[in-house]
Coordinates of C-alpha atoms (C1' of nucleotides) in Angstrom, one line a residue:
Chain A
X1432 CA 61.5 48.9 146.4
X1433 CA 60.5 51.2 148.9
X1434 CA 59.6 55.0 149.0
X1435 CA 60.4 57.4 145.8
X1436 CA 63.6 59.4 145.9
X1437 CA 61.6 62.7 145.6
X1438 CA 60.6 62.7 148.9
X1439 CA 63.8 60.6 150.8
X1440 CA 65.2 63.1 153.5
X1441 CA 68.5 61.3 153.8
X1442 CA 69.4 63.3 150.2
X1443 CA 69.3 66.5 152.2
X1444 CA 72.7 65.0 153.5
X1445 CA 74.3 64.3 150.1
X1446 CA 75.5 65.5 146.5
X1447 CA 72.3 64.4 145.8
X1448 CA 70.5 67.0 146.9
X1449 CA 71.7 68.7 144.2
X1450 CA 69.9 66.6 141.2
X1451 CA 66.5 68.0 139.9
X1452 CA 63.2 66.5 139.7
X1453 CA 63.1 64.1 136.8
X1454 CA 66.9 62.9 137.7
X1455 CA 65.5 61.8 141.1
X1456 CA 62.9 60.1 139.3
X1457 CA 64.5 58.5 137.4
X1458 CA 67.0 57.0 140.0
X1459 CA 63.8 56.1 141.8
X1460 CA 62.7 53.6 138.9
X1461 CA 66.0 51.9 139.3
X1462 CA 67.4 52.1 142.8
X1463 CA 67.3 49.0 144.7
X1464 CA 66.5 49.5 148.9
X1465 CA 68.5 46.8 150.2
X1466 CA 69.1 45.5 154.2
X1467 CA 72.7 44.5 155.2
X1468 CA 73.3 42.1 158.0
X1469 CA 76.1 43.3 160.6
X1470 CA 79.6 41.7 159.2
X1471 CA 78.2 41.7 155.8
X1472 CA 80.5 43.1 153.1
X1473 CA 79.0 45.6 151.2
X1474 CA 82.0 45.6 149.0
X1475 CA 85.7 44.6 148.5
X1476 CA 88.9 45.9 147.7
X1477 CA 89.3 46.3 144.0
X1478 CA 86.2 45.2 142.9
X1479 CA 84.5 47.0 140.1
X1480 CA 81.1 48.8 141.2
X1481 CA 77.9 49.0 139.1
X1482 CA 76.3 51.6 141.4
X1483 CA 76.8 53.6 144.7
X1484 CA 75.5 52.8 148.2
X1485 CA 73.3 55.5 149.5
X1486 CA 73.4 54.7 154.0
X1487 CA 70.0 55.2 155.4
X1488 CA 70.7 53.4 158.3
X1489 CA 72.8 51.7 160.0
X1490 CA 77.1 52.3 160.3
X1491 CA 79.4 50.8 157.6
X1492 CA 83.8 51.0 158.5
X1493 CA 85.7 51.5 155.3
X1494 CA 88.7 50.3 155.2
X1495 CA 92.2 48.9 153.7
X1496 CA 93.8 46.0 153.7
X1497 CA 97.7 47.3 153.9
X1498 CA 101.0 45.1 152.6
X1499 CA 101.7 43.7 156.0
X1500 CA 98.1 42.3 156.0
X1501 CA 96.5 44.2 158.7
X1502 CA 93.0 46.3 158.3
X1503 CA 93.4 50.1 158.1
X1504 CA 89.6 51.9 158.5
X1505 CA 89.9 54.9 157.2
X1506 CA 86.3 56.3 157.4
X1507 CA 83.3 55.4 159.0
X1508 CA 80.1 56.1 157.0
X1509 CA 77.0 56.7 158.5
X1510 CA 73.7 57.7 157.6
X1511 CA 73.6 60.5 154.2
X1512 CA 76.4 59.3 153.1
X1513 CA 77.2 57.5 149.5
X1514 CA 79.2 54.5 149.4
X1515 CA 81.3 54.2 146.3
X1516 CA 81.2 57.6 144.9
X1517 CA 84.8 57.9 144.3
X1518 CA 85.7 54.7 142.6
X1519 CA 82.2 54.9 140.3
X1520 CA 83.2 59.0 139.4
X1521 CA 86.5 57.8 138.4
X1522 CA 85.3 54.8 136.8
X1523 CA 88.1 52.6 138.4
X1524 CA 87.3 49.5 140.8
X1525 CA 87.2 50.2 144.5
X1526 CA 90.5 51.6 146.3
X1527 CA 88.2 50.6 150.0
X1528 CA 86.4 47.6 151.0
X1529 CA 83.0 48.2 153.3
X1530 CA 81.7 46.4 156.0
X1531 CA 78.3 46.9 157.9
X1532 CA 79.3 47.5 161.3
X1533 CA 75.3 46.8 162.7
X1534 CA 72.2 46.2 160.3
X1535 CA 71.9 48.6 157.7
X1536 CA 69.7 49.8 155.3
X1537 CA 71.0 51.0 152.1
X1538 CA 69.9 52.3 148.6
X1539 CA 71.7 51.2 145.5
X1540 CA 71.8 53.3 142.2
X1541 CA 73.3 52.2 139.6
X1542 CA 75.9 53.9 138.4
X1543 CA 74.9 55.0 135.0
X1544 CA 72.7 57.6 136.6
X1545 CA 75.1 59.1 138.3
X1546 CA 77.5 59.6 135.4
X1547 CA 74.6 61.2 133.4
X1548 CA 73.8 63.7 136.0
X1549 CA 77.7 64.6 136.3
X1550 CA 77.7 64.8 132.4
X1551 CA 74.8 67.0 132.6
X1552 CA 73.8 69.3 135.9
X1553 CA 76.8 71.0 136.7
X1554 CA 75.2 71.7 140.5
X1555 CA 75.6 68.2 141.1
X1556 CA 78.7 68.0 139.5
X1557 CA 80.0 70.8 142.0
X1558 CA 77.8 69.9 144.9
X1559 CA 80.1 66.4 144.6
X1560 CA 83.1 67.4 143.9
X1561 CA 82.8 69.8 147.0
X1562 CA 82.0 66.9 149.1
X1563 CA 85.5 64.8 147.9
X1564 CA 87.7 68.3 148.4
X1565 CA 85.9 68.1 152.0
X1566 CA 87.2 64.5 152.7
X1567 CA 90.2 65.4 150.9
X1568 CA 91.0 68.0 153.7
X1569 CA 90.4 65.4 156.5
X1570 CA 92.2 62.8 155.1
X1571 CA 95.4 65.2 155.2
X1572 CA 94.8 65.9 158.4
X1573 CA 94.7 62.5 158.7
X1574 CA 97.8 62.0 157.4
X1575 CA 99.5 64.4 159.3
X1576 CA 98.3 63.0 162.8
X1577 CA 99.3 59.3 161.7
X1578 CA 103.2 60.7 160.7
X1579 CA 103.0 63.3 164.0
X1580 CA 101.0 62.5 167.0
X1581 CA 101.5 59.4 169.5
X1582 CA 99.4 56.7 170.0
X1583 CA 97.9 58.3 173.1
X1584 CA 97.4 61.5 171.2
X1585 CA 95.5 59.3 167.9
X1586 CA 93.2 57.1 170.2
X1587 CA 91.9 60.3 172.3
X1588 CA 91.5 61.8 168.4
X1589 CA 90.0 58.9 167.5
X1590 CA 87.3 58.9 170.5
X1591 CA 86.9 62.7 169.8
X1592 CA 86.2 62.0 165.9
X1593 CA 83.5 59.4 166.8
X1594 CA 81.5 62.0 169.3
X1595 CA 81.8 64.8 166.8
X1596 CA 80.1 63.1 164.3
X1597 CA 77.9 60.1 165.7
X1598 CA 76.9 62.5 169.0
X1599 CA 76.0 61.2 172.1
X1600 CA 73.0 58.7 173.1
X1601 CA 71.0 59.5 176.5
X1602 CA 73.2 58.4 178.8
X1603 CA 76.2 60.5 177.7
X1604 CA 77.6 57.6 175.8
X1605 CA 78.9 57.7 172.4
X1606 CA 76.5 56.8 169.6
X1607 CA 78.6 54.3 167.6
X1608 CA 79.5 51.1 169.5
X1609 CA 83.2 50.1 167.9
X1610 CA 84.9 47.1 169.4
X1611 CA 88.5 47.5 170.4
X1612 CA 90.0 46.0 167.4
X1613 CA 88.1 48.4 165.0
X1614 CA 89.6 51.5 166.9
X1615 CA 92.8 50.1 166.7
X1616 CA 92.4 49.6 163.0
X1617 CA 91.7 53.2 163.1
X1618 CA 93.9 54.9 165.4
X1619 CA 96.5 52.9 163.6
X1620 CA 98.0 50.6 166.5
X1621 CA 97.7 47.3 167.7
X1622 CA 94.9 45.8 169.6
X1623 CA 97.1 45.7 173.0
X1624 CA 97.9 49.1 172.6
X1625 CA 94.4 50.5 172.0
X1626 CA 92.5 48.0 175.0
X1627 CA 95.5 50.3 177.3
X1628 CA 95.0 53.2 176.2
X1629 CA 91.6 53.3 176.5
X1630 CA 92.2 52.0 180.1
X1631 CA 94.4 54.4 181.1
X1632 CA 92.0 57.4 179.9
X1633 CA 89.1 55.3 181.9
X1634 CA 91.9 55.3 185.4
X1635 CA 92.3 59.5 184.1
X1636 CA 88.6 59.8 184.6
X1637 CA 88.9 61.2 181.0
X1638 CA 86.5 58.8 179.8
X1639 CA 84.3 56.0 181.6
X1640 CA 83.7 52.7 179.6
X1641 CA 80.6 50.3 180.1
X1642 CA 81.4 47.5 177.7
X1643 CA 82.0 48.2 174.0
X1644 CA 80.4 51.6 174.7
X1645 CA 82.6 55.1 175.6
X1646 CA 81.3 58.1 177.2
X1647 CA 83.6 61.4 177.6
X1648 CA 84.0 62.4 181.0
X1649 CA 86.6 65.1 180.8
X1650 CA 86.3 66.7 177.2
X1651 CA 89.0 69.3 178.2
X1652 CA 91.9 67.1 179.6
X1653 CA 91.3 65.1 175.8
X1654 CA 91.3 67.9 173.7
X1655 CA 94.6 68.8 175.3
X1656 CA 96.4 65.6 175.5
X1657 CA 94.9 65.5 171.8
X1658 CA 97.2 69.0 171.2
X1659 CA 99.9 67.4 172.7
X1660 CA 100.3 67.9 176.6
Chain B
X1272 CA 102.8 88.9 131.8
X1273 CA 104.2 86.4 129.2
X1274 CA 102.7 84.2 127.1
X1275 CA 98.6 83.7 126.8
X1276 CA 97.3 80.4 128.2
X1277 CA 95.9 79.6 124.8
X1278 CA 99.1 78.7 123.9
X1279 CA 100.7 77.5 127.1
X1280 CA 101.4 73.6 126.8
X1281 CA 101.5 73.0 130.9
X1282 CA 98.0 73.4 130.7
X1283 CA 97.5 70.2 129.4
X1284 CA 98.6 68.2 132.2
X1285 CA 96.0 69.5 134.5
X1286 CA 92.1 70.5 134.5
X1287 CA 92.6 73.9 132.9
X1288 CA 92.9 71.5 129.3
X1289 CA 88.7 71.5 130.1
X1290 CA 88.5 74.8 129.6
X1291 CA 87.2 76.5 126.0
X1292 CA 88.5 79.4 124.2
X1293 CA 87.0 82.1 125.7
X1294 CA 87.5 81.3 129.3
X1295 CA 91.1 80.8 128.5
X1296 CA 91.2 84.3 126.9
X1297 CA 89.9 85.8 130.3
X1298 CA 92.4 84.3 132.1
X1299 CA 95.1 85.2 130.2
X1300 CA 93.8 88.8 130.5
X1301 CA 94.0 88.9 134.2
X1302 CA 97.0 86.4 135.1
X1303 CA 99.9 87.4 136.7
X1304 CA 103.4 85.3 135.7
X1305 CA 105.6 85.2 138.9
X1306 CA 109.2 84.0 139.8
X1307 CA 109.4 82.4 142.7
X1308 CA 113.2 82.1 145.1
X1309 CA 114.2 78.6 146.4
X1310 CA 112.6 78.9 150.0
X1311 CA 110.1 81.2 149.5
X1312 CA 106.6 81.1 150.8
X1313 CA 104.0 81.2 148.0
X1314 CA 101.2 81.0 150.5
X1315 CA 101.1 79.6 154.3
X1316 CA 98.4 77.3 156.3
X1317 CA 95.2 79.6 157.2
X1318 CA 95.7 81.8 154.6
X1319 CA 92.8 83.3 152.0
X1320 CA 93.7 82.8 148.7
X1321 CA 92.4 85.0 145.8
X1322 CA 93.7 83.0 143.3
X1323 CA 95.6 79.9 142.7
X1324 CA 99.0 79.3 141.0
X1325 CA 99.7 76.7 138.2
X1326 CA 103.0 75.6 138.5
X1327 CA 105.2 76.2 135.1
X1328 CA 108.2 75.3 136.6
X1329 CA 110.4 74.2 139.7
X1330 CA 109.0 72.1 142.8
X1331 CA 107.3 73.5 145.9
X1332 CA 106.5 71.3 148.8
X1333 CA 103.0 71.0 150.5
X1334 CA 102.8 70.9 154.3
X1335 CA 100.8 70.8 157.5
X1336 CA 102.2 72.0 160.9
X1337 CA 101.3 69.5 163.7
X1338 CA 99.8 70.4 167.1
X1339 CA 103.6 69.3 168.1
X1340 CA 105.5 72.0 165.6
X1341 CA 106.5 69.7 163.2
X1342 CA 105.9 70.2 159.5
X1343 CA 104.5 67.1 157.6
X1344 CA 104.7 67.1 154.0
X1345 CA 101.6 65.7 152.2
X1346 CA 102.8 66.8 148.2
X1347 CA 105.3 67.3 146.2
X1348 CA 104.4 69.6 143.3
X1349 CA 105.5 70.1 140.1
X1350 CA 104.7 71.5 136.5
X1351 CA 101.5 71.0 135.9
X1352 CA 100.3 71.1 139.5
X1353 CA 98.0 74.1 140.7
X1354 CA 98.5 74.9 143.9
X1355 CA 95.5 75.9 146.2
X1356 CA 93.1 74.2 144.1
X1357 CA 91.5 72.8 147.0
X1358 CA 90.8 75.7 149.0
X1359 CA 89.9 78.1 146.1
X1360 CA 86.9 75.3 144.7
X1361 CA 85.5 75.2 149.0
X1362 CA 86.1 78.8 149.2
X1363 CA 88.0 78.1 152.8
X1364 CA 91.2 79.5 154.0
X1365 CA 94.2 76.8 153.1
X1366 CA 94.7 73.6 155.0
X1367 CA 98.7 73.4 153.9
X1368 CA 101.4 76.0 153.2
X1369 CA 103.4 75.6 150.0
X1370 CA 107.4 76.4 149.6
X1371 CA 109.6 76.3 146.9
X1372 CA 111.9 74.2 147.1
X1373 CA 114.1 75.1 143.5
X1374 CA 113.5 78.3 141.9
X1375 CA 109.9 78.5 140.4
X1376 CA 108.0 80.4 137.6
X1377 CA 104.3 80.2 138.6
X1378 CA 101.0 82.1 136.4
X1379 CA 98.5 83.5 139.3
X1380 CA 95.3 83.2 138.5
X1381 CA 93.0 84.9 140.0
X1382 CA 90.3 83.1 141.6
X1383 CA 86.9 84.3 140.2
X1384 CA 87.3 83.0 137.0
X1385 CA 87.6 79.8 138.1
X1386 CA 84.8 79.7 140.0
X1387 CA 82.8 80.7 137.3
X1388 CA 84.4 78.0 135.1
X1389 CA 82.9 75.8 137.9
X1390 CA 79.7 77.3 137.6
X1391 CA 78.8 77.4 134.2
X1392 CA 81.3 74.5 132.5
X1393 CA 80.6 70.8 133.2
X1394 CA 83.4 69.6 131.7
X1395 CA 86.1 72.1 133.4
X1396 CA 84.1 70.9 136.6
X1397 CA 84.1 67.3 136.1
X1398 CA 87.8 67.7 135.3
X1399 CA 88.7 69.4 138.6
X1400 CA 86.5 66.3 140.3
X1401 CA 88.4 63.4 138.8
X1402 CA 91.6 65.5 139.6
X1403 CA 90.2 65.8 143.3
X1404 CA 89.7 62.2 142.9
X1405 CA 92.7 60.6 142.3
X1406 CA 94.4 63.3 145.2
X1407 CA 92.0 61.5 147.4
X1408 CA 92.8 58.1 146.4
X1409 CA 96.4 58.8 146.8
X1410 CA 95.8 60.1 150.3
X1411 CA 93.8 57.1 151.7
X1412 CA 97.0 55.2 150.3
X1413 CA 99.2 57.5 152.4
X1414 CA 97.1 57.1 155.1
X1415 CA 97.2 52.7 155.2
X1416 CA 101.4 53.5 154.7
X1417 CA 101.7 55.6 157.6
X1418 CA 99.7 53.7 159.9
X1419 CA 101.0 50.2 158.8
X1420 CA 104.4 50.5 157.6
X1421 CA 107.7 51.1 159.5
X1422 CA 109.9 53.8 158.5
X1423 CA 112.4 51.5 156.9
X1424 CA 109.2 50.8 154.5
X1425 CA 108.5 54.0 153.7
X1426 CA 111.3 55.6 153.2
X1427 CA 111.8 53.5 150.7
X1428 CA 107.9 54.2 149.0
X1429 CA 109.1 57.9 149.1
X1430 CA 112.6 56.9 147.0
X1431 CA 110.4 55.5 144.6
X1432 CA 107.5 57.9 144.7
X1433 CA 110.2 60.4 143.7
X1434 CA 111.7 58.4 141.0
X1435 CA 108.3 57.4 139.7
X1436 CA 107.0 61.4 139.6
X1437 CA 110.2 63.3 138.4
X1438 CA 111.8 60.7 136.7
X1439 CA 115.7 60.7 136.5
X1440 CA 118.9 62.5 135.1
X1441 CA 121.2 61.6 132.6
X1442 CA 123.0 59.9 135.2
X1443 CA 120.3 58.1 136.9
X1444 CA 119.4 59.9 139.7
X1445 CA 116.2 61.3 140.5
X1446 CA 115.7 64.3 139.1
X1447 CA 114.5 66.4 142.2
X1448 CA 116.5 66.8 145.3
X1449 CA 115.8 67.0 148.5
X1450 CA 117.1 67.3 151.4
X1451 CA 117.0 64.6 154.5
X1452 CA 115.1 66.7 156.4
X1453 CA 112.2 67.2 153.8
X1454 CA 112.1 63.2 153.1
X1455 CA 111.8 62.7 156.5
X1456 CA 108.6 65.3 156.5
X1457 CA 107.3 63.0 153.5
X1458 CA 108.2 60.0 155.4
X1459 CA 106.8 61.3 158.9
X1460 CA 110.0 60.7 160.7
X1461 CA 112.8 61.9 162.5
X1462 CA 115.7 63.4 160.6
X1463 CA 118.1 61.1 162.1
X1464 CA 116.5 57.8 161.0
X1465 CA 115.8 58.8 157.9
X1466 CA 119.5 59.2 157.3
X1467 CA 120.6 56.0 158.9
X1468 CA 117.7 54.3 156.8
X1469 CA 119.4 56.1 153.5
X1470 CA 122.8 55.3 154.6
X1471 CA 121.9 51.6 155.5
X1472 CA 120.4 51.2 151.6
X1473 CA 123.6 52.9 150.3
X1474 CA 125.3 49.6 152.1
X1475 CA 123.1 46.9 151.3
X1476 CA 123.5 48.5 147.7
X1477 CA 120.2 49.0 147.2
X1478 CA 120.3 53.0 146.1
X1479 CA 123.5 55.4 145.2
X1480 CA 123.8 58.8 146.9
X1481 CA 125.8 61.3 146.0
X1482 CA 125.1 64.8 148.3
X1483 CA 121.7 64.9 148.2
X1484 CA 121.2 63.1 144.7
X1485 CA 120.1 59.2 145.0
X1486 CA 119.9 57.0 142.5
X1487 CA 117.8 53.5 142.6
X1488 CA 120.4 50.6 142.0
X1489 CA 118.1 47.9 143.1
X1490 CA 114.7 48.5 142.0
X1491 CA 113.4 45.3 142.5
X1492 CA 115.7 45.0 146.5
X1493 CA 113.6 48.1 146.9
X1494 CA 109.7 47.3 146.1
X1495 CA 110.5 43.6 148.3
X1496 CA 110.9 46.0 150.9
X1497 CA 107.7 48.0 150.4
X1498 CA 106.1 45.2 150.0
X1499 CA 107.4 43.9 153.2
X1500 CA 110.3 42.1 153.0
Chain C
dT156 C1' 139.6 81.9 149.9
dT157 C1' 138.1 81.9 154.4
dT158 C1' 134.8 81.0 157.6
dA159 C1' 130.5 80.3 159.8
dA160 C1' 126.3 78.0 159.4
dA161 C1' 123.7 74.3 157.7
dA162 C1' 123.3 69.7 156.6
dG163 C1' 124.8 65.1 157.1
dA164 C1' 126.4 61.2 159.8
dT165 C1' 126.8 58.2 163.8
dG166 C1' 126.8 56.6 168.6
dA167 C1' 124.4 56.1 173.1
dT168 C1' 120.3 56.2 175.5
dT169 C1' 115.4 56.5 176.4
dT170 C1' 110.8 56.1 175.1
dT171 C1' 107.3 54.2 172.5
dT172 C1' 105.1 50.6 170.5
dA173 C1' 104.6 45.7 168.8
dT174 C1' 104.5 41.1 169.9
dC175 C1' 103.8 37.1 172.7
dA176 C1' 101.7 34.9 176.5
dT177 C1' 98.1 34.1 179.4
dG178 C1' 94.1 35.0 182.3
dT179 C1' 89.4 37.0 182.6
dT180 C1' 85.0 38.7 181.1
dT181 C1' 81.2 39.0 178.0
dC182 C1' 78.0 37.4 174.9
dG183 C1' 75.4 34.5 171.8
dA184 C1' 74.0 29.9 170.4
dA185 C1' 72.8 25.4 171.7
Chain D
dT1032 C1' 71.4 28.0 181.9
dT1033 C1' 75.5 26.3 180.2
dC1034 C1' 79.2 26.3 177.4
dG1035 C1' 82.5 27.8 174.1
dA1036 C1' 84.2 31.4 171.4
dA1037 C1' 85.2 36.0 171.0
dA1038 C1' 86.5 40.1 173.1
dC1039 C1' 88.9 42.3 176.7
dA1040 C1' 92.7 42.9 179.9
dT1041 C1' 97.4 42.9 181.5
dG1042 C1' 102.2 41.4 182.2
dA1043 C1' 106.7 40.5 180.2
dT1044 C1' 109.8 41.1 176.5
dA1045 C1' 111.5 42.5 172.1
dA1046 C1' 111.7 45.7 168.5
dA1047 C1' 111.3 50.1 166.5
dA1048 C1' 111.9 54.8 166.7
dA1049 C1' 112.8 59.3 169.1
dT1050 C1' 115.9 62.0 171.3
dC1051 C1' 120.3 63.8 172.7
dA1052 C1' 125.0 64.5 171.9
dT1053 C1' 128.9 65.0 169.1
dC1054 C1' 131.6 65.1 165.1
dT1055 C1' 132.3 65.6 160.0
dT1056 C1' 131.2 67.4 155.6
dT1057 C1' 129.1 70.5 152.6
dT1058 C1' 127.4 74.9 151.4
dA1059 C1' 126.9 79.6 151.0
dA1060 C1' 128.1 84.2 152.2
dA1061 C1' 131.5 87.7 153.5

DNA sequence: TTTAAAAGATGATTTTTATCATGTTTCGAA
DNA sequence: TTCGAAACATGATAAAAATCATCTTTTAAA
C-alpha cells in the first residue's frame, strides 16, 4: 500500500473528487496499489468485479470481443480514469475486457465503498453520473462515424482522438504508442487496411511515422478529410 | 394540462418512479401535456433544452447528422422514454434531434426541477445513473455491431431489436413501423441495401412483410445470422 | 377518384474494403 | 550479435456495399 487517498492528485481527474474526507479514508484503508505488466489483463469480458481500477499510470485499451471473433477497442483509458465503474454501479459483470497497453500502475477499491458513497453523497452520485452521460455522448458519436464515415475518414479520426487526449511528446509525436493492429481494432477495419491508410497519409505529408509512433504534420488537411473532403 | 404525475402510471418505467411526493406535486404544477404530429420536430441537434419530455405515447426517433449529411439513428423511443435526459443532467446543448415518427402525446417538464431532484435526492439520482448506465452499455454494443458486422447482420439485429422493444400485433408483426429508410438510419446503410437485405429474408422465409409491417417467421434463421451464420 | 409525390423494388456499375499471399523490417530474447 | 518471431508493408483478388438509374407500387392530397 502506497500513499493515502487524501492527498492522491490523480482524483482531481475523477468522480472521486467528489467524495469527502472520511470516504477517502476509508477507501485508503482498503485500496490495494497494484503494478500491471504490458499485455496483462486487467480484466475480462463478463467477469464479475469486486472493485474499480483507479489508472495512475500507464495506458489500458478496452475493448470487445464481437460475434465474428475479432477485437473492437472502444476506449482507451489513461491516467484519472476508473476502470470498471460502469459494470460495479450497475452491479452486472463486465460488458469490456482491459488490457495494459505498457506498465501500469493502478489502484483497486473495492466496490463496496463505492456503492456506499453513491447510496449516500449525492455529489458523488452526480459527479459520476456526469462522467457516464459524458462518455455516453462520445460513444454516439461514435456510433454515428462507424455507420457514416469511410475508413480513410475513421483512421484520420482515430489519429485525431489519440492527440486530443494523450497530447504530444517533444518531438511532435503522439504520446500513446498503438501498434497497427490496435488502431485497426479501433478505427474498426482490418489490419491491411489501417498499415495503408496510415501510409498513404504519411505519402500526403499529413502525418510522418517513425516506427509504432505518429506525429501530425498537416492538422488542417486531417480535420478536413476527417469532415469528409 | 391533464392528469398529475402522482397518478401517471408511465412514470414507472423510467427514473421519475425515484422521485417522492412532493417533488412530483411540483412537477405536476409546472408541466405542460403536448400532442405531437407524425413528423414533427420535438427538438433538433444543438439545441438548448429547458426541459425534457417523457414520452406518454407514440415513437420518436433519435438522430445524429454526419459530417456527410446523412442522418444516423442511435434510438428508438417510446412510452416511458424521456427524451433530452442527457443534455438537461450535463446542462449542454443536445447531441441528437428527436422526430416523431407516429402521433405523440408528450408531458414537458421543465428542466429546473429536475435538476434540483439531482441535487438534493440520491435515490432520483442514482436512478437517472443506472438509467445512463445501461444507455451506455447498449451503445458500446452498437458500437462492436457497427464496426464488425456486415449489413446483412445487422439488419437483421435491428428486426429483432424492434420485435424485442415494441413487441408484436395481434397478427404478429412488430408493433412499430418504419419505413426502409429509417431502418437503414438504424442500420447505418444505404436505403437500397437495406431493401434488398429485407426482400432477400422475405425469400429465404425468414421474415413476412406486408407494406412496411414485418413479421419474424424464423426466429431462430434470424439470430444464426446475427450470430454469424 | 384522380393524380402527383413518396416509397419501395431491382438491375447495372463503381467504389470500398476484406481477405489471401508473400516479402521486408523491427525488436527482443538467447 | 544473431536468430526467430512479431509487426509492418504491399500486391492481387474477391467480396461487400454504395451509387446511379429506372420502374412499380403505395400513399396522401387536391
Amino acid at each position: 500500500m502506497h500513499g493515502r487517498c487524501e492527498n492522491c492528485i490523480i482524483r482531481e481527474l475523477n468522480s472521486l473528487r467528489a467524495l469527502k474526507k472520511d470516504e477517502l479514508k476509508r477507501i485508503s484503508e482498503s485500496k490495494v496499489s497494484k503494478t500491471i505488466k504490458k499485455g496483462e489483463v486487467i480484466f475480462a469480458e463478463g467477469e464479475k468485479l469486486n472493485g474499480v481500477f483507479c489508472v495512475r499510470n500507464g495506458v489500458s485499451k478496452l475493448s470487445k470481443m464481437s460475434d465474428n471473433g475479432k477485437d473492437q477497442i472502444v476506449k482507451i483509458a489513461a491516467r484519472g480514469e476508473i476502470l470498471g465503474q460502469r459494470s460495479v454501479i450497475t452491479d452486472e459483470t463486465t460488458n469490456l475486457s482491459a488490457v495494459a497497453l505498457n506498465d501500469m500502475e493502478v489502484c483497486y477499491i473495492p466496490k463496496q465503498h463505492l456503492q456506499d458513497s453513491l447510496n449516500s453523497n449525492v455529489e458523488f452520485t452526480k459527479a459520476v453520473l456526469l462522467h457516464i452521460a459524458g462518455d455516453l455522448k462520445f460513444a454516439d458519436n461514435v456510433i454515428v462515424n462507424m455507420a457514416q464515415k469511410t475508413v480513410k475518414q475513421r483512421v484520420a479520426e482515430t489519429v485525431k482522438y489519440l492527440e486530443d487526449n494523450f497530447g504530444t511528446d517533444c518531438d511532435g509525436f503522439i504520446a500513446v504508442t498503438l501498434n497497427r493492429e490496435d488502431i485497426a481494432n479501433i478505427v474498426g477495419t482490418a489490419k491491411e487496411a489501417c498499415i495503408r491508410t496510415l501510409s498513404l497519409f504519411k505519402k500526403e505529408k499529413m502525418i510522418f511515422t517513425e516506427g509504432k509512433r505518429i506525429k501530425i504534420e498537416d492538422k488542417k488537411a486531417l480535420y478536413r478529410l476527417i469532415e469528409g473532403f
